Amino acid sequence: MKRVTLAKLFLLSLLASCAAPQAGQRVVAPPQIATMMANYVDLWSRGEIERIVEEAYSVPFTIIRADGSTSFEDEQALSEFLADTFAQLRARGYERSTLNGYETCRVHGDIAVVEMSFTRLLQDGSVMGHPERTTTYVLRRTPSGFRIAGLVPHTEIAE
């Protein structure tokens, strides 16, 4: 039942993220979400898998791509996926990411949809791939605050 509900939630979040602000309009995330997402980008940049799983993600965790979805039912499977992802990124020269801002941020009670723009940088300081990547995140409020329950990457995660 959770998978069906989560899949519907992601579909709704994807549709909601299509309602981008007008040109020049800046989206401001609520402080608790902005702080959590900034911490997430910092942890991601440092490749701190254990802390990402503990402080930024919640399980079950789902990634939805155009060709299908992948769900991680426990922290061990999610950690293994992240270890593989970071190995691929490092092999390509990845150093860190910067948060550029938010395209969308909508909070509906204990659920939030955030479309974040970010840039990945290589060890030589050049941009890795597209300079303004975006990903749509679905956040769920937990006793520890909002955590990412799933995401819809708009580019490949390890590129």
PDB file of C-alpha atoms in Angstrom:
ATOM      1  CA  MET A   1       0.000   0.000   0.000  1.00  0.00           C
ATOM      2  CA  LYS A   2       2.837   2.423   0.821  1.00  0.00           C
ATOM      3  CA  ARG A   3       4.381   1.982  -2.622  1.00  0.00           C
ATOM      4  CA  VAL A   4       1.153   2.828  -4.400  1.00  0.00           C
ATOM      5  CA  THR A   5       0.617   5.863  -2.203  1.00  0.00           C
ATOM      6  CA  LEU A   6       4.228   6.985  -2.599  1.00  0.00           C
ATOM      7  CA  ALA A   7       4.090   6.512  -6.379  1.00  0.00           C
ATOM      8  CA  LYS A   8       0.952   8.658  -6.540  1.00  0.00           C
ATOM      9  CA  LEU A   9       2.632  11.237  -4.352  1.00  0.00           C
ATOM     10  CA  PHE A  10       5.604  11.406  -6.704  1.00  0.00           C
ATOM     11  CA  LEU A  11       3.355  11.782  -9.720  1.00  0.00           C
ATOM     12  CA  LEU A  12       1.559  14.633  -8.005  1.00  0.00           C
ATOM     13  CA  SER A  13       4.876  16.195  -7.016  1.00  0.00           C
ATOM     14  CA  LEU A  14       6.135  16.009 -10.570  1.00  0.00           C
ATOM     15  CA  LEU A  15       2.992  17.706 -11.814  1.00  0.00           C
ATOM     16  CA  ALA A  16       3.247  20.328  -9.075  1.00  0.00           C
ATOM     17  CA  SER A  17       6.860  21.041  -9.947  1.00  0.00           C
ATOM     18  CA  CYS A  18       5.825  21.916 -13.486  1.00  0.00           C
ATOM     19  CA  ALA A  19       4.221  25.076 -12.140  1.00  0.00           C
ATOM     20  CA  ALA A  20       7.482  27.010 -12.134  1.00  0.00           C
ATOM     21  CA  PRO A  21       7.542  30.637 -11.021  1.00  0.00           C
ATOM     22  CA  GLN A  22       7.471  33.409 -13.580  1.00  0.00           C
ATOM     23  CA  ALA A  23      10.791  34.695 -14.875  1.00  0.00           C
ATOM     24  CA  GLY A  24      12.602  36.738 -12.259  1.00  0.00           C
ATOM     25  CA  GLN A  25      10.428  35.472  -9.418  1.00  0.00           C
ATOM     26  CA  ARG A  26      12.438  33.947  -6.581  1.00  0.00           C
ATOM     27  CA  VAL A  27      11.114  31.020  -4.558  1.00  0.00           C
ATOM     28  CA  VAL A  28      11.897  31.122  -0.860  1.00  0.00           C
ATOM     29  CA  ALA A  29      11.772  27.858   1.058  1.00  0.00           C
ATOM     30  CA  PRO A  30      10.579  27.857   4.675  1.00  0.00           C
ATOM     31  CA  PRO A  31      13.585  28.048   7.047  1.00  0.00           C
ATOM     32  CA  GLN A  32      13.310  24.435   8.243  1.00  0.00           C
ATOM     33  CA  ILE A  33      13.348  23.143   4.652  1.00  0.00           C
ATOM     34  CA  ALA A  34      16.031  25.574   3.461  1.00  0.00           C
ATOM     35  CA  THR A  35      18.289  24.544   6.359  1.00  0.00           C
ATOM     36  CA  MET A  36      17.706  20.834   5.768  1.00  0.00           C
ATOM     37  CA  MET A  37      18.356  21.105   2.015  1.00  0.00           C
ATOM     38  CA  ALA A  38      21.513  23.221   2.535  1.00  0.00           C
ATOM     39  CA  ASN A  39      22.760  20.590   4.993  1.00  0.00           C
ATOM     40  CA  TYR A  40      21.917  17.872   2.447  1.00  0.00           C
ATOM     41  CA  VAL A  41      23.950  19.592  -0.297  1.00  0.00           C
ATOM     42  CA  ASP A  42      26.859  19.993   2.130  1.00  0.00           C
ATOM     43  CA  LEU A  43      26.713  16.318   3.164  1.00  0.00           C
ATOM     44  CA  TRP A  44      26.419  15.283  -0.496  1.00  0.00           C
ATOM     45  CA  SER A  45      29.431  17.404  -1.416  1.00  0.00           C
ATOM     46  CA  ARG A  46      31.466  15.643   1.259  1.00  0.00           C
ATOM     47  CA  GLY A  47      30.093  12.199   0.347  1.00  0.00           C
ATOM     48  CA  GLU A  48      29.005  11.529   3.920  1.00  0.00           C
ATOM     49  CA  ILE A  49      26.790   8.544   3.188  1.00  0.00           C
ATOM     50  CA  GLU A  50      25.967   7.601   6.775  1.00  0.00           C
ATOM     51  CA  ARG A  51      24.907  11.140   7.643  1.00  0.00           C
ATOM     52  CA  ILE A  52      22.927  11.558   4.398  1.00  0.00           C
ATOM     53  CA  VAL A  53      20.949   8.417   5.200  1.00  0.00           C
ATOM     54  CA  GLU A  54      20.506   9.463   8.836  1.00  0.00           C
ATOM     55  CA  GLU A  55      19.929  13.218   8.516  1.00  0.00           C
ATOM     56  CA  ALA A  56      18.557  13.839   5.016  1.00  0.00           C
ATOM     57  CA  TYR A  57      16.752  10.728   3.745  1.00  0.00           C
ATOM     58  CA  SER A  58      13.964   8.578   5.117  1.00  0.00           C
ATOM     59  CA  VAL A  59      13.128   5.011   4.190  1.00  0.00           C
ATOM     60  CA  PRO A  60      11.379   3.755   2.268  1.00  0.00           C
ATOM     61  CA  PHE A  61      13.125   5.974  -0.285  1.00  0.00           C
ATOM     62  CA  THR A  62      12.179   6.066  -3.965  1.00  0.00           C
ATOM     63  CA  ILE A  63      13.896   7.401  -7.080  1.00  0.00           C
ATOM     64  CA  ILE A  64      11.606   7.909 -10.061  1.00  0.00           C
ATOM     65  CA  ARG A  65      13.149   8.127 -13.534  1.00  0.00           C
ATOM     66  CA  ALA A  66      11.557   8.145 -16.971  1.00  0.00           C
ATOM     67  CA  ASP A  67      12.471   4.468 -17.429  1.00  0.00           C
ATOM     68  CA  GLY A  68      11.113   3.281 -14.070  1.00  0.00           C
ATOM     69  CA  SER A  69      11.583   3.639 -10.350  1.00  0.00           C
ATOM     70  CA  THR A  70      13.794   2.177  -7.669  1.00  0.00           C
ATOM     71  CA  SER A  71      12.737   1.850  -4.045  1.00  0.00           C
ATOM     72  CA  PHE A  72      15.032   1.266  -1.110  1.00  0.00           C
ATOM     73  CA  GLU A  73      13.233  -0.331   1.799  1.00  0.00           C
ATOM     74  CA  ASP A  74      16.075  -0.131   4.311  1.00  0.00           C
ATOM     75  CA  GLU A  75      19.057   2.038   5.141  1.00  0.00           C
ATOM     76  CA  GLN A  76      21.607  -0.640   4.180  1.00  0.00           C
ATOM     77  CA  ALA A  77      20.369  -0.852   0.566  1.00  0.00           C
ATOM     78  CA  LEU A  78      20.221   2.941   0.340  1.00  0.00           C
ATOM     79  CA  SER A  79      23.782   3.247   1.700  1.00  0.00           C
ATOM     80  CA  GLU A  80      25.063   0.730  -0.860  1.00  0.00           C
ATOM     81  CA  PHE A  81      23.387   2.668  -3.683  1.00  0.00           C
ATOM     82  CA  LEU A  82      24.963   5.918  -2.462  1.00  0.00           C
ATOM     83  CA  ALA A  83      28.417   4.305  -2.150  1.00  0.00           C
ATOM     84  CA  ASP A  84      28.185   3.186  -5.774  1.00  0.00           C
ATOM     85  CA  THR A  85      26.920   6.618  -6.874  1.00  0.00           C
ATOM     86  CA  PHE A  86      29.767   8.449  -5.133  1.00  0.00           C
ATOM     87  CA  ALA A  87      32.326   6.036  -6.601  1.00  0.00           C
ATOM     88  CA  GLN A  88      31.007   6.850 -10.089  1.00  0.00           C
ATOM     89  CA  LEU A  89      31.012  10.597  -9.397  1.00  0.00           C
ATOM     90  CA  ARG A  90      34.570  10.562  -8.034  1.00  0.00           C
ATOM     91  CA  ALA A  91      35.743   8.539 -11.038  1.00  0.00           C
ATOM     92  CA  ARG A  92      34.442  11.407 -13.193  1.00  0.00           C
ATOM     93  CA  GLY A  93      36.330  14.016 -11.138  1.00  0.00           C
ATOM     94  CA  TYR A  94      33.437  15.267  -8.975  1.00  0.00           C
ATOM     95  CA  GLU A  95      34.398  17.535  -6.081  1.00  0.00           C
ATOM     96  CA  ARG A  96      31.284  19.271  -4.723  1.00  0.00           C
ATOM     97  CA  SER A  97      27.854  20.731  -5.413  1.00  0.00           C
ATOM     98  CA  THR A  98      26.448  24.197  -4.882  1.00  0.00           C
ATOM     99  CA  LEU A  99      22.811  25.007  -4.211  1.00  0.00           C
ATOM    100  CA  ASN A 100      21.603  27.651  -6.671  1.00  0.00           C
ATOM    101  CA  GLY A 101      18.057  28.073  -5.385  1.00  0.00           C
ATOM    102  CA  TYR A 102      14.562  26.687  -5.610  1.00  0.00           C
ATOM    103  CA  GLU A 103      12.247  26.509  -8.596  1.00  0.00           C
ATOM    104  CA  THR A 104       9.328  25.256  -6.488  1.00  0.00           C
ATOM    105  CA  CYS A 105       8.664  24.768  -2.802  1.00  0.00           C
ATOM    106  CA  ARG A 106       5.217  23.755  -1.648  1.00  0.00           C
ATOM    107  CA  VAL A 107       4.358  22.501   1.806  1.00  0.00           C
ATOM    108  CA  HIS A 108       1.114  20.621   2.408  1.00  0.00           C
ATOM    109  CA  GLY A 109       0.992  19.647   6.068  1.00  0.00           C
ATOM    110  CA  ASP A 110       3.564  16.909   6.596  1.00  0.00           C
ATOM    111  CA  ILE A 111       4.564  16.666   2.909  1.00  0.00           C
ATOM    112  CA  ALA A 112       6.643  19.124   0.896  1.00  0.00           C
ATOM    113  CA  VAL A 113       7.647  19.242  -2.768  1.00  0.00           C
ATOM    114  CA  VAL A 114      10.910  21.031  -3.517  1.00  0.00           C
ATOM    115  CA  GLU A 115      12.495  21.492  -6.918  1.00  0.00           C
ATOM    116  CA  MET A 116      16.078  22.521  -6.332  1.00  0.00           C
ATOM    117  CA  SER A 117      18.593  23.947  -8.785  1.00  0.00           C
ATOM    118  CA  PHE A 118      22.224  23.046  -8.187  1.00  0.00           C
ATOM    119  CA  THR A 119      25.595  22.922  -9.900  1.00  0.00           C
ATOM    120  CA  ARG A 120      28.185  20.159  -9.676  1.00  0.00           C
ATOM    121  CA  LEU A 121      31.828  21.149  -9.797  1.00  0.00           C
ATOM    122  CA  LEU A 122      34.841  19.113 -10.793  1.00  0.00           C
ATOM    123  CA  GLN A 123      38.143  19.023  -8.922  1.00  0.00           C
ATOM    124  CA  ASP A 124      39.619  21.570 -11.348  1.00  0.00           C
ATOM    125  CA  GLY A 125      36.777  23.996 -10.556  1.00  0.00           C
ATOM    126  CA  SER A 126      34.959  23.576 -13.875  1.00  0.00           C
ATOM    127  CA  VAL A 127      31.280  22.696 -14.094  1.00  0.00           C
ATOM    128  CA  MET A 128      30.393  19.018 -14.316  1.00  0.00           C
ATOM    129  CA  GLY A 129      27.724  18.611 -16.993  1.00  0.00           C
ATOM    130  CA  HIS A 130      24.883  21.112 -17.131  1.00  0.00           C
ATOM    131  CA  PRO A 131      25.513  24.216 -14.989  1.00  0.00           C
ATOM    132  CA  GLU A 132      21.935  24.452 -13.683  1.00  0.00           C
ATOM    133  CA  ARG A 133      20.710  20.961 -12.828  1.00  0.00           C
ATOM    134  CA  THR A 134      17.371  20.417 -11.136  1.00  0.00           C
ATOM    135  CA  THR A 135      15.845  17.631  -9.112  1.00  0.00           C
ATOM    136  CA  THR A 136      12.379  17.393  -7.614  1.00  0.00           C
ATOM    137  CA  TYR A 137      12.351  16.158  -4.021  1.00  0.00           C
ATOM    138  CA  VAL A 138       9.417  14.874  -1.985  1.00  0.00           C
ATOM    139  CA  LEU A 139       9.940  15.518   1.701  1.00  0.00           C
ATOM    140  CA  ARG A 140       8.076  13.936   4.577  1.00  0.00           C
ATOM    141  CA  ARG A 141       7.911  15.416   8.065  1.00  0.00           C
ATOM    142  CA  THR A 142       9.379  13.022  10.623  1.00  0.00           C
ATOM    143  CA  PRO A 143       9.902  13.449  14.370  1.00  0.00           C
ATOM    144  CA  SER A 144      13.377  14.769  13.431  1.00  0.00           C
ATOM    145  CA  GLY A 145      12.021  17.275  10.892  1.00  0.00           C
ATOM    146  CA  PHE A 146      11.590  17.067   7.126  1.00  0.00           C
ATOM    147  CA  ARG A 147      13.453  14.239   5.372  1.00  0.00           C
ATOM    148  CA  ILE A 148      13.683  13.341   1.683  1.00  0.00           C
ATOM    149  CA  ALA A 149      11.408  10.359   0.963  1.00  0.00           C
ATOM    150  CA  GLY A 150      12.071  10.341  -2.753  1.00  0.00           C
ATOM    151  CA  LEU A 151      13.291  12.260  -5.718  1.00  0.00           C
ATOM    152  CA  VAL A 152      12.836  12.725  -9.431  1.00  0.00           C
ATOM    153  CA  PRO A 153      16.232  13.530 -10.973  1.00  0.00           C
ATOM    154  CA  HIS A 154      16.056  15.625 -14.123  1.00  0.00           C
ATOM    155  CA  THR A 155      19.522  14.341 -15.133  1.00  0.00           C
ATOM    156  CA  GLU A 156      21.340  11.134 -14.287  1.00  0.00           C
ATOM    157  CA  ILE A 157      22.324  11.040 -10.612  1.00  0.00           C
ATOM    158  CA  ALA A 158      25.922   9.927 -11.162  1.00  0.00           C
ATOM    159  CA  GLU A 159      26.717  12.296 -14.042  1.00  0.00           C
TER     160      GLU A 159
END
